[in-house]
Short mmCIF file of C-alpha atoms and ligand atoms in Angstrom, two decimals:
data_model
loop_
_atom_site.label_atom_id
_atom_site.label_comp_id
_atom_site.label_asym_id
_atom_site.label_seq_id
_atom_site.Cartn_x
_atom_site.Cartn_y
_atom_site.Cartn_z
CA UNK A 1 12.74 -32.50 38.93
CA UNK A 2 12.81 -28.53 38.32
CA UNK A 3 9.98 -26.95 35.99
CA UNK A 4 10.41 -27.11 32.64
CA UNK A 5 9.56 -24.33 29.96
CA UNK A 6 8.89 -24.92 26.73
CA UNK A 7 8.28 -22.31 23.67
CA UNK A 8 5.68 -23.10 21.86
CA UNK A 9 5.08 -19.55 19.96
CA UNK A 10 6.12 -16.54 19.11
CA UNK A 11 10.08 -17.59 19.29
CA UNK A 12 11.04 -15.70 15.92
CA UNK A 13 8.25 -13.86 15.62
CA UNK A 14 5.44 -11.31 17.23
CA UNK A 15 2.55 -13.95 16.68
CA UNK A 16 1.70 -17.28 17.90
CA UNK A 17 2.37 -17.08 21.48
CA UNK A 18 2.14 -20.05 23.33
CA UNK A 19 4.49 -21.06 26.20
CA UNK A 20 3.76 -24.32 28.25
CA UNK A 21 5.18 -24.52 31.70
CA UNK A 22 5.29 -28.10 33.57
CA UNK A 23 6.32 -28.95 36.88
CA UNK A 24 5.90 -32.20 39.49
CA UNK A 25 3.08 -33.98 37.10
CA UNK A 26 1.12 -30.92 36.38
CA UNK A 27 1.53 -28.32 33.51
CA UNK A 28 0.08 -24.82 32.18
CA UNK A 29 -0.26 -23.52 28.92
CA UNK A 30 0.24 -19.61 28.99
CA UNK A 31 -1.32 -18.18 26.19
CA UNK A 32 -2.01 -20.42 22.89
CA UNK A 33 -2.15 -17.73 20.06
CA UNK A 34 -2.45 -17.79 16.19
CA UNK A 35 0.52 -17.82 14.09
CA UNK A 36 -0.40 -15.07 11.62
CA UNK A 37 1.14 -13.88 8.02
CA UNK A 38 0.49 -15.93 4.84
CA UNK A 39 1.34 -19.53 4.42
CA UNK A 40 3.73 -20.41 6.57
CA UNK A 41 1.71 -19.02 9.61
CA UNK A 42 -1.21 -21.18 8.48
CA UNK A 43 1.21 -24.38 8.14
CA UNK A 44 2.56 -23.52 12.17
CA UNK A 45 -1.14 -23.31 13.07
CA UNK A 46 -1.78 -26.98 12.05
CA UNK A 47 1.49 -28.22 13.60
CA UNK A 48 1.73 -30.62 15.92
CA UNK A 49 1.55 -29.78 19.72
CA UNK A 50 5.58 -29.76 21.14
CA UNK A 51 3.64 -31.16 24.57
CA UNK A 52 0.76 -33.56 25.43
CA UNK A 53 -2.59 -31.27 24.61
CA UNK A 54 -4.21 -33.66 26.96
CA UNK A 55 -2.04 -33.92 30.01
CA UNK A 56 -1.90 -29.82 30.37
CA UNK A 57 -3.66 -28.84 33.94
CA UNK A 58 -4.76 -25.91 32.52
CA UNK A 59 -4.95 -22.34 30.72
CA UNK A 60 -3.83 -18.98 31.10
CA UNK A 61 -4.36 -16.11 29.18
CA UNK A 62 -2.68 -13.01 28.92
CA UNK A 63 -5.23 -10.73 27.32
CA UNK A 64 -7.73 -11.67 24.41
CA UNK A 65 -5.89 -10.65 21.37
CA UNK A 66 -5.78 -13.11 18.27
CA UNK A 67 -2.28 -13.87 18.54
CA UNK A 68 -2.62 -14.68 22.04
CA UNK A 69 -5.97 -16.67 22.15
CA UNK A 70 -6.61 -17.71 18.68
CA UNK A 71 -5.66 -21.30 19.18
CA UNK A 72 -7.30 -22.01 22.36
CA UNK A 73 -10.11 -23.95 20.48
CA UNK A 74 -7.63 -26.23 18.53
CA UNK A 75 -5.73 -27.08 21.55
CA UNK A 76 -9.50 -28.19 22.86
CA UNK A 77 -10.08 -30.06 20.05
CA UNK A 78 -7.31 -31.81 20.22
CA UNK A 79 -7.84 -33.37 23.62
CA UNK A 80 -7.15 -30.67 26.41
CA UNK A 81 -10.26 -30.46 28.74
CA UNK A 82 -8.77 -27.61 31.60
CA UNK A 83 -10.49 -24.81 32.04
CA UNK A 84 -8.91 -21.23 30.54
CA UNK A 85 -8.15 -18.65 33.22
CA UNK A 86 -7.92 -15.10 32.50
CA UNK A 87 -9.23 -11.55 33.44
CA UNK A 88 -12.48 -11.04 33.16
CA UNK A 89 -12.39 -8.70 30.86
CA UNK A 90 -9.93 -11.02 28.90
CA UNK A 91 -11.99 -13.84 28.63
CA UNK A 92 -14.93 -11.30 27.16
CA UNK A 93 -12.74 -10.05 24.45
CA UNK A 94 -11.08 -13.71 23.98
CA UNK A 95 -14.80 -15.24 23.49
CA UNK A 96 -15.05 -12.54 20.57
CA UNK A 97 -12.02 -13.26 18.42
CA UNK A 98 -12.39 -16.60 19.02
CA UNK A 99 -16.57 -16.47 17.51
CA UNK A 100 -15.17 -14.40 14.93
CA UNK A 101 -12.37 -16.61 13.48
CA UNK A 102 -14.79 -19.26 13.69
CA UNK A 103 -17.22 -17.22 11.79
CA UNK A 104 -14.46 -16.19 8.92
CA UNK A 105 -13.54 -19.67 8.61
CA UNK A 106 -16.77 -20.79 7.84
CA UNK A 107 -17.02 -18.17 5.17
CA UNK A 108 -13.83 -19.12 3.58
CA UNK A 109 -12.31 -21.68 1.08
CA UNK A 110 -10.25 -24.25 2.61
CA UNK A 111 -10.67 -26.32 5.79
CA UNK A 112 -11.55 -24.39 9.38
CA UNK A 113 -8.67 -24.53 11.99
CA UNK A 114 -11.87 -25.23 14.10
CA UNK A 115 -15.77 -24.64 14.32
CA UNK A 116 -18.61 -22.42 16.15
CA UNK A 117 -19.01 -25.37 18.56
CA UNK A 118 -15.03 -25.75 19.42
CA UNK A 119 -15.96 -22.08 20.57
CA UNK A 120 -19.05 -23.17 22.62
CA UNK A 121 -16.89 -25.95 24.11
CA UNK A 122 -14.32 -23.75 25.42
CA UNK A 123 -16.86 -20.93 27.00
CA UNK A 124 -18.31 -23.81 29.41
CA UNK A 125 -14.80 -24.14 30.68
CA UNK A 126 -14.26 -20.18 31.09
CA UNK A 127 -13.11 -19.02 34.71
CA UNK A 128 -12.76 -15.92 35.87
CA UNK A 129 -8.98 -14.84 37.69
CA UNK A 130 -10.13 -13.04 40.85
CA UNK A 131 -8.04 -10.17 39.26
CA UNK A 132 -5.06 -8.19 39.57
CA UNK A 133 -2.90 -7.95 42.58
CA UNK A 134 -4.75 -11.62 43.42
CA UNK A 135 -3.89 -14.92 43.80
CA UNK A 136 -5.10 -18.13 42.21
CA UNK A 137 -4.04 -21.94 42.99
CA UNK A 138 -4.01 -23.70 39.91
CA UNK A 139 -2.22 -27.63 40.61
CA UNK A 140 0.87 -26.99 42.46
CA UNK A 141 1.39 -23.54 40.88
CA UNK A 142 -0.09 -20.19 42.06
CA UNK A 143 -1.02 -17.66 39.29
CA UNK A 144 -0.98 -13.57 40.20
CA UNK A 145 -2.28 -11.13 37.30
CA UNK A 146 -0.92 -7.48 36.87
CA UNK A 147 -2.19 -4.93 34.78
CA UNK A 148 0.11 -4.95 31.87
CA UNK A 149 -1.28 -1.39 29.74
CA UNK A 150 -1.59 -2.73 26.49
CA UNK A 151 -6.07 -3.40 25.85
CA UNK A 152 -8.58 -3.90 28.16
CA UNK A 153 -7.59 -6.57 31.12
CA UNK A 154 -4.18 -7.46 29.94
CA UNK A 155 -2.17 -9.28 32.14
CA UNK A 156 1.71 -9.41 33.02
CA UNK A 157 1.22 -13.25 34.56
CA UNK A 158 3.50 -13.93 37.61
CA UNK A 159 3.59 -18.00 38.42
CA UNK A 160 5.03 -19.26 41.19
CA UNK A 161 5.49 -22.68 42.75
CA UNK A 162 7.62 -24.71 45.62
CA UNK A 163 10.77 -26.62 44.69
CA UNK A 164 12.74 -28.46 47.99
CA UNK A 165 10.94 -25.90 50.13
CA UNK A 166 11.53 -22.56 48.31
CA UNK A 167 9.47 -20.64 46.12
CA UNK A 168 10.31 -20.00 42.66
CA UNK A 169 8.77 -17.48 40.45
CA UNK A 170 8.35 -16.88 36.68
CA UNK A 171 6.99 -13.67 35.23
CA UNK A 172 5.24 -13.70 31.73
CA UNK A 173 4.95 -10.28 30.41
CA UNK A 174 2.54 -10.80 27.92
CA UNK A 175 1.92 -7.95 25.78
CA UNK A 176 3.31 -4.46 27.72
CA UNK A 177 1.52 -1.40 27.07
CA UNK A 178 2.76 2.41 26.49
CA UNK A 179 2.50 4.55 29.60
CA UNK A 180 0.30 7.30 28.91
CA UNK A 181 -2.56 5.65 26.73
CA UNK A 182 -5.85 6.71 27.99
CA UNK A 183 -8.80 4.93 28.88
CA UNK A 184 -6.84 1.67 30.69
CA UNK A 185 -4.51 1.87 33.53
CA UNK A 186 -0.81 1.88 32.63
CA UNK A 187 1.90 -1.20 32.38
CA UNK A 188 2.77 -2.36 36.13
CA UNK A 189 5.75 -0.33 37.68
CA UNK A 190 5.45 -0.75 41.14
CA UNK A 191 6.01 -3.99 42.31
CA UNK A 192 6.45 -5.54 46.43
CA UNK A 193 9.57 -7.93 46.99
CA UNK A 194 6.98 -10.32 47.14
CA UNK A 195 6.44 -10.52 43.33
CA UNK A 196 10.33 -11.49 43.40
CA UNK A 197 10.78 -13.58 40.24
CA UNK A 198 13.44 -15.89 39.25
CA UNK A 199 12.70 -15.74 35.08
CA UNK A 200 11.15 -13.49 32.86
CA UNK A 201 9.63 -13.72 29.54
CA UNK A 202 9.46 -10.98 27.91
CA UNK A 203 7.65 -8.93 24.08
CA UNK A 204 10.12 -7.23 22.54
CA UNK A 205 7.98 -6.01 19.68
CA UNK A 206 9.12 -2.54 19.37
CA UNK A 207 12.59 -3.87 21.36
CA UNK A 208 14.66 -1.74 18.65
CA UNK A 209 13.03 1.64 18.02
CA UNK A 210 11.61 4.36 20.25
CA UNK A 211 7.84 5.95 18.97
CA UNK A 212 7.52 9.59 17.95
CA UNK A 213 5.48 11.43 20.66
CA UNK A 214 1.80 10.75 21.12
CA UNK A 215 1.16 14.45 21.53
CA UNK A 216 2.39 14.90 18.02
CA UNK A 217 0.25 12.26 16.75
CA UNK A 218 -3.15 13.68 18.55
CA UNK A 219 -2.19 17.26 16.75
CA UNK A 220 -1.83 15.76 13.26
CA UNK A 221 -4.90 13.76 14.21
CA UNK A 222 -6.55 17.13 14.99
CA UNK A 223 -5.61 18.52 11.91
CA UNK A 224 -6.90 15.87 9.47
CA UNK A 225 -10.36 15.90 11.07
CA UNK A 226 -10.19 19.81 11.18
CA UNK A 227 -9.66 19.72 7.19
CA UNK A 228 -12.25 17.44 6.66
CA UNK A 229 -14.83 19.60 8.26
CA UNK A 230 -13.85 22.28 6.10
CA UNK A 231 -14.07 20.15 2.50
CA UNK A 232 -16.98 17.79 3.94
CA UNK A 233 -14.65 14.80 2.76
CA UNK A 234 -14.56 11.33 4.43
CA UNK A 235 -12.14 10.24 7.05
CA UNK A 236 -11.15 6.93 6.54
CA UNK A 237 -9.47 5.19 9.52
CA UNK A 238 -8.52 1.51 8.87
CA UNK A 239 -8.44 0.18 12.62
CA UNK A 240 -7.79 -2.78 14.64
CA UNK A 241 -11.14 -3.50 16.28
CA UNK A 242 -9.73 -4.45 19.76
CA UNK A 243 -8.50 -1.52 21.76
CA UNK A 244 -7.10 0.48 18.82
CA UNK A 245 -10.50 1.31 17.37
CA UNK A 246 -11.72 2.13 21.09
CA UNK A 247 -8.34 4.40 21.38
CA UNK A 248 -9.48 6.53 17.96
CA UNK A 249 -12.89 6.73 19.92
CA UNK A 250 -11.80 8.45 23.10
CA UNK A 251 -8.98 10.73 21.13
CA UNK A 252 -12.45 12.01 19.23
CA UNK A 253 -14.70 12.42 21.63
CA UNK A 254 -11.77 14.69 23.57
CA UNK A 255 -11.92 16.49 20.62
CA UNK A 256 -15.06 16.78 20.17
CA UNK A 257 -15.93 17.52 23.93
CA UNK A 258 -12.97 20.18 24.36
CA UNK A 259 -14.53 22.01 20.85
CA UNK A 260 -11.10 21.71 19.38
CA UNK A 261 -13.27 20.02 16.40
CA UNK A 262 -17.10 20.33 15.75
CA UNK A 263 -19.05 17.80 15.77
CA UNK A 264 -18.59 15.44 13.22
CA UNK A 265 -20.31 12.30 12.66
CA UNK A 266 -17.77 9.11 13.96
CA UNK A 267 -18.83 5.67 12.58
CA UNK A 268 -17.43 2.72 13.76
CA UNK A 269 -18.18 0.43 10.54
CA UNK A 270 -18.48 -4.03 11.77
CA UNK A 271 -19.80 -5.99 14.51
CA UNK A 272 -16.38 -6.79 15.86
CA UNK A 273 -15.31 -3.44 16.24
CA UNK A 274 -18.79 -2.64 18.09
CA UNK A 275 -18.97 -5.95 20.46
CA UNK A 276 -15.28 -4.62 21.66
CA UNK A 277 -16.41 -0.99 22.59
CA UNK A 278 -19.24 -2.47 24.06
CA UNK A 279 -16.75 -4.58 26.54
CA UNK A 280 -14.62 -0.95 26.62
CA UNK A 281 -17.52 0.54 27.82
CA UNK A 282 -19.00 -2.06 30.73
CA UNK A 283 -15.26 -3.19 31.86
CA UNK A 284 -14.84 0.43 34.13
CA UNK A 285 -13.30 -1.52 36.71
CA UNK A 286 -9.57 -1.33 34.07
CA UNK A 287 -10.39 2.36 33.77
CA UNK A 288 -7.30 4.83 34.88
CA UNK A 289 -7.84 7.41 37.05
CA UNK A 290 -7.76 10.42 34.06
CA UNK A 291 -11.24 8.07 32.60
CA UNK A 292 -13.35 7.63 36.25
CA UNK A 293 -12.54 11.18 36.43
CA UNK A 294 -14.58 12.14 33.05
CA UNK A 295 -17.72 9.27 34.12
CA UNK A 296 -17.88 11.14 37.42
CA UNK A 297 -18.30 14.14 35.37
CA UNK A 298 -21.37 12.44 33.71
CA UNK A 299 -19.25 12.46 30.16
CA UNK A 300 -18.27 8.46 29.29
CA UNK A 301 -14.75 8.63 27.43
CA UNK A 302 -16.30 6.38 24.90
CA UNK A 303 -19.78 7.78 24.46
CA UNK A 304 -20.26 10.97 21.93
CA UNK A 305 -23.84 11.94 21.28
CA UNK A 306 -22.79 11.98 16.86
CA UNK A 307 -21.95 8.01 17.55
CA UNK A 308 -22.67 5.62 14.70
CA UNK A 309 -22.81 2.35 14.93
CA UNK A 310 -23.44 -0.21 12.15
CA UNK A 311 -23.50 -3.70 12.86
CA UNK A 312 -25.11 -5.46 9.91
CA UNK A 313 -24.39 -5.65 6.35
CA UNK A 314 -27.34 -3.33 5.63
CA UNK A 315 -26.39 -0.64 7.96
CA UNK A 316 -22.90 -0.94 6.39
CA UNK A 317 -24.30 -0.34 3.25
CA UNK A 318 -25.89 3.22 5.06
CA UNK A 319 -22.87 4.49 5.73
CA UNK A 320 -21.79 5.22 2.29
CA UNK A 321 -25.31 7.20 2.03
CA UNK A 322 -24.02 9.89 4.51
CA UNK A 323 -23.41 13.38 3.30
CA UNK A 324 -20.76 15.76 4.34
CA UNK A 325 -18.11 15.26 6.77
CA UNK A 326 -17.77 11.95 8.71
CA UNK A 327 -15.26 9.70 10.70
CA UNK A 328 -15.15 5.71 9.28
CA UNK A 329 -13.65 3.74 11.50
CA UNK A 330 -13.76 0.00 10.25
CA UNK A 331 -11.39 -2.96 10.20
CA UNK A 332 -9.19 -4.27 9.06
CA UNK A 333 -6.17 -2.35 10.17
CA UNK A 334 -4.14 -3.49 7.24
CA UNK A 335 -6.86 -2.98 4.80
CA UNK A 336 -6.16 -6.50 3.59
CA UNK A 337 -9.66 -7.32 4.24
CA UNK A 338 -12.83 -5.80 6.11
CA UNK A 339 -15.39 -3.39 5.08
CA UNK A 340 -12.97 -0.58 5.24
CA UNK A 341 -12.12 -2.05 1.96
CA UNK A 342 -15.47 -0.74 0.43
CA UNK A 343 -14.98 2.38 1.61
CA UNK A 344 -11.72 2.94 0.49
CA UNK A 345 -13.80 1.64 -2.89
CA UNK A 346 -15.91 4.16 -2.65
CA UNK A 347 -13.90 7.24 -1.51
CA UNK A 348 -10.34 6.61 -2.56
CA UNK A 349 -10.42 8.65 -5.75
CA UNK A 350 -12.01 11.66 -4.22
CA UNK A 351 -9.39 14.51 -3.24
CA UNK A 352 -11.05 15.50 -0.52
CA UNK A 353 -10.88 11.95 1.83
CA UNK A 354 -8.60 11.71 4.10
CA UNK A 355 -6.93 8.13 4.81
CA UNK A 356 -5.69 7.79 8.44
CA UNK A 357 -3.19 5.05 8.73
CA UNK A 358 -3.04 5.01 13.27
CA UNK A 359 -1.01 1.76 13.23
CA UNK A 360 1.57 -0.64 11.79
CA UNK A 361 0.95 -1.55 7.98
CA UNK A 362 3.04 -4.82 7.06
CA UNK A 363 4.45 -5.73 3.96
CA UNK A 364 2.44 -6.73 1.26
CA UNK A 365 -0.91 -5.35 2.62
CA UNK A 366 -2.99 -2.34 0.74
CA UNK A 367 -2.56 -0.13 3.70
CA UNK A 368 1.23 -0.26 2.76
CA UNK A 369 0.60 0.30 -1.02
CA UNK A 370 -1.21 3.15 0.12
CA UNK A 371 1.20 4.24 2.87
CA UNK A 372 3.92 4.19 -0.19
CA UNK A 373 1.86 6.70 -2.19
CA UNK A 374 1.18 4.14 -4.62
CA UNK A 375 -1.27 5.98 -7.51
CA UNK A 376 -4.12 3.35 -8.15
CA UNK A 377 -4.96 0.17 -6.19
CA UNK A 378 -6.96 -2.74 -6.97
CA UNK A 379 -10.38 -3.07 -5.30
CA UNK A 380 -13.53 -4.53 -5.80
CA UNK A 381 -12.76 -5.73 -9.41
CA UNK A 382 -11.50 -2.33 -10.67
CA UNK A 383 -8.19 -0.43 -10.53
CA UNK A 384 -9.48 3.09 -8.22
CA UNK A 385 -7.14 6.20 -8.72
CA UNK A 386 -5.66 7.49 -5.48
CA UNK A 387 -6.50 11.43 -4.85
CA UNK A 388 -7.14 10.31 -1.12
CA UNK A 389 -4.68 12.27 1.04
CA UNK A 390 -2.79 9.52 2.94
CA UNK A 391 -1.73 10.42 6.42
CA UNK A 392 0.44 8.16 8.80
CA UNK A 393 0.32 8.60 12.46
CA UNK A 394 2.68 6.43 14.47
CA UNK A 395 2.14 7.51 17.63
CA UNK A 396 -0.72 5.45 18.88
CA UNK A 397 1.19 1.78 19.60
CA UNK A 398 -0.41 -0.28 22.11
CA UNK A 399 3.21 -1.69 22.61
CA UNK A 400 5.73 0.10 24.79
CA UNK A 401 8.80 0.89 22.58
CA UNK A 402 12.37 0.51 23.49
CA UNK A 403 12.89 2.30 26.46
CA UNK A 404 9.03 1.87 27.64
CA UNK A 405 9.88 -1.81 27.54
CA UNK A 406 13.33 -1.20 29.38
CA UNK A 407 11.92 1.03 31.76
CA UNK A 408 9.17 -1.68 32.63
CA UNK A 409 12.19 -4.49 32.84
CA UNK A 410 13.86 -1.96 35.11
CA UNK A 411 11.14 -1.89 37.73
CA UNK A 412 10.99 -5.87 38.08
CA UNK A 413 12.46 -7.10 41.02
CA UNK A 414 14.31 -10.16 39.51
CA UNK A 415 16.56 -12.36 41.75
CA UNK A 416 19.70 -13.52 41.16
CA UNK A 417 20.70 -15.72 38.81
CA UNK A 418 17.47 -16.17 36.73
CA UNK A 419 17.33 -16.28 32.81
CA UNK A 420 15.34 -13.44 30.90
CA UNK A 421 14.08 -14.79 27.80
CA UNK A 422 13.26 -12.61 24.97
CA UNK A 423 10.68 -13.51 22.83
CA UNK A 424 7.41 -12.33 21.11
CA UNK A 425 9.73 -9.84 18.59
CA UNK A 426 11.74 -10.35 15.06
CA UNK A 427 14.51 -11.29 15.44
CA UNK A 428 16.62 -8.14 14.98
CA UNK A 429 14.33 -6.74 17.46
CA UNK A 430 15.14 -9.52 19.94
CA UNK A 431 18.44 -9.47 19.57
CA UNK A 432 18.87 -5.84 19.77
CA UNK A 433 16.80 -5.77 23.12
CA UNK A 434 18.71 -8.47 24.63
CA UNK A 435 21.96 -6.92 24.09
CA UNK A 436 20.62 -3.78 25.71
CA UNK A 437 18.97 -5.64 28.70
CA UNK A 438 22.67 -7.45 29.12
CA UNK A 439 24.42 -4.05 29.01
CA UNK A 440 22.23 -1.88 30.95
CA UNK A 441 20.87 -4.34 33.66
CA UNK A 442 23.87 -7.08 33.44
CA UNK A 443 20.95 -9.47 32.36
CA UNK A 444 21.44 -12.93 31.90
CA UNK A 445 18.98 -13.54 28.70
CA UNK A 446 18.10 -15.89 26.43
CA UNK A 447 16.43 -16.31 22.52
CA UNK A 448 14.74 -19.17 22.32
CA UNK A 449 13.70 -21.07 19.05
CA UNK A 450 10.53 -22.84 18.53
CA UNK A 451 9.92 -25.70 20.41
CA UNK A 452 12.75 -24.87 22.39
CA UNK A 453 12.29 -26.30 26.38
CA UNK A 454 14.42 -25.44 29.04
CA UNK A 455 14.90 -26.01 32.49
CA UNK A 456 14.47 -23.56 35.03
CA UNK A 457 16.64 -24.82 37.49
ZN1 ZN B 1 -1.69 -7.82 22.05
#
């Protein structure tokens, strides 16, 4: 009987990916993310399993981000005992969100999706990939990673297996980075004929719009910090803590290092946000070329001498002590939540802080509000006046856009006759990048539903 692929995530939406892959008695769960965005995503979370949690072979992970790994414990819990395969520097950054949603949840009101010890349970049964451009045997499939640009050890995951005496391939893109971003190697372009595949899964985040240049975005960047050093004002940066934060990092110390801005004080505020640029820092083996360059030189991309780093509550509480001119860079991105919240408290109503929005603010969220110009906010138990000057910078995505996803789909040698499936996107986004992938490539695609399955025959 041919394989059979079932969708299990992120099929109307850019969270919750989870796709489970089965074939001759054995099966493979690629990725087993949270659902994420208000009710609704909690009720998917606690769903029941569209497969057997039990019967799956085992794990793969595409890179560590929540929405990719966040469920790994549940699944666990509820009766799968495989181990989780991934990129070394995957697994790392997976262990992390995964300690730290158990470590929210046990600070919050309602039941925990799942516990510290579902967390211990699933590091025993951690194993390393041997890495890209390698090959692992996993049941009867084999399981290639390639470096997919997006955060530290992200993986495009190519699985292949033998049907009546012929290989057939599948290629999960997982998340695909933007070509350019520094510190980590860029999205796989250059592929053998012998990473043929038949399917493709494919993001499609950004699969309807095209970002404004990142060199614009480093000179308003430049700017803002410039201005601050001349008021002494705050720079607030609300900031994923998982390659985002780590980005902001190396864009400062260039800065800093090339004198285009003295040298001003850059905190990165929360333990999460300081366990990943620890990782950043060790993992120099995902490093492209531009970053082993600069540690040759003796100057580490992520290490500037006016670093600050406070992990605990108390040295949280520091921070707002400091005088003059600084950089903040604490989570969460959104502002929804996080100790960037405090400081926004603290600093909002002072005209000269600066409020760097560096990624995408979603409805509903205060980073929106503020992103709106809205003139007072709700925080800590008070309405705060906004003098802040708000500045957005959309250059910095970790996702290609449009053509940086088209341009990766270009360079994939896909045979004949396969299905491209577009998922991990809204669903104007999907449906815009299908249509494009149909007319520019004459690709057979599909958009698949929840729970959908298929068979890849
Ligand atoms: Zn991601």
């Amino acid at each position: 009987m041919p394989a059979q692929l079932t969708f299990a995530g992120a099929a109307g939406g850019v969270t919750g990916s989870c796709y489970h892959l089965a074939f001759d008695g054995a099966s493979l769960v690629i990725d087993c993310g949270t659902f994420q965005g208000g009710r609704i995503a909690d009720e998917l979370n606690q769903r029941p399993w569209p497969f057997d949690p039990a019967a799956v072979t085992a794990l793969v992970l595409t890179h560590g981000h929540l929405d990719h790994c966040g469920r790994v414990p549940l699944l666990s819990d509820h009766g799968f005992t495989g181990p989780v395969w991934g990129h070394a520097a995957t697994l790392d950054i997976a262990m992390l969100i995964m300690e730290d949603t158990a470590k929210l949840a046990a600070h919050s009101d309602g039941p925990p999706m799942y516990d510290r010890d579902s967390v211990a349970r699933v590091r025993e049964r951690l194993k390393r990939h041997p890495g890209y451009g390698k090959k692992q045997a996993i049941g009867p499939f084999t399981v290639e990673l390639f470096d997919a640009g997006h955060i530290l050890g992200s993986s495009h995951v190519r699985v292949s297996w033998t049907e009546k005496g012929s290989e057939r391939a599948i290629l999960f893109s997982g998340d695909i980075g933007v070509v350019g971003s520094p510190i980590i190697r860029d999205p796989t372009s250059s592929w053998s004929p012998e990473n043929a595949v038949d399917w493709v899964v494919t993001e499609s985040t950004h699969g309807d719009r095209n970002h404004p240049d990142r060199a614009a975005a480093r000179e308003t960047f430049r700017d803002v910090i410039q201005h601050a050093m001349l008021d002494g004002g705050k720079v607030l940066v609300p900031a994923f803590a998982i390659g985002r934060t780590q980005e902001i990092l190396f864009e400062l110390d260039q800065m800093i290092t090339a004198g285009e801005v003295g040298r001003i004080p850059v905190v990165v505020d929360g333990p999460l946000g300081l366990s990943a640029t620890q990782l950043y820092r060790r993992h120099k083996g995902c490093y492209d070329e531009d970053a082993l360059e600069q540690l040759d030189r003796g100057d580490h991309p992520l290490d500037m001498d006016t670093f600050v780093g406070a992990r605990d509550g108390r040295a949280s509480s520091r921070v707002s002590d400091l005088r003059g001119a600084a950089v903040i860079i604490a989570g969460s991105g959104m502002c929804n939540g996080g100790r960037i919240r405090r400081h926004l408290a603290e600093n909002l109503d002072d005209p000269k802080t600066d409020v760097l929005l560096v990624g995408y603010q979603g409805a509903r969220t205060l980073g929106r509000a503020l992103e709106d110009g809205v003139r007072e906010v709700w925080l800590d138990g008070r309405q705060v006046p906004v003098r802040a000057r708000i500045t957005r910078i959309s250059g910095f995505s970790a996702h290609a856009d449009q053509e940086g996803l088209a341009s990766w789909y270009g360079s994939l040698p896909t045979k004949q006759g396969g299905t491209t499936f577009v998922t991990h996107g809204d669903d104007e986004a999907r449906d815009v990048y299908s249509r494009l992938l149909r007319d520019r490539f004459g690709a057979r695609t599909a958009v698949p539903m929840l729970d959908d399955t298929v068979t890849l025959g």
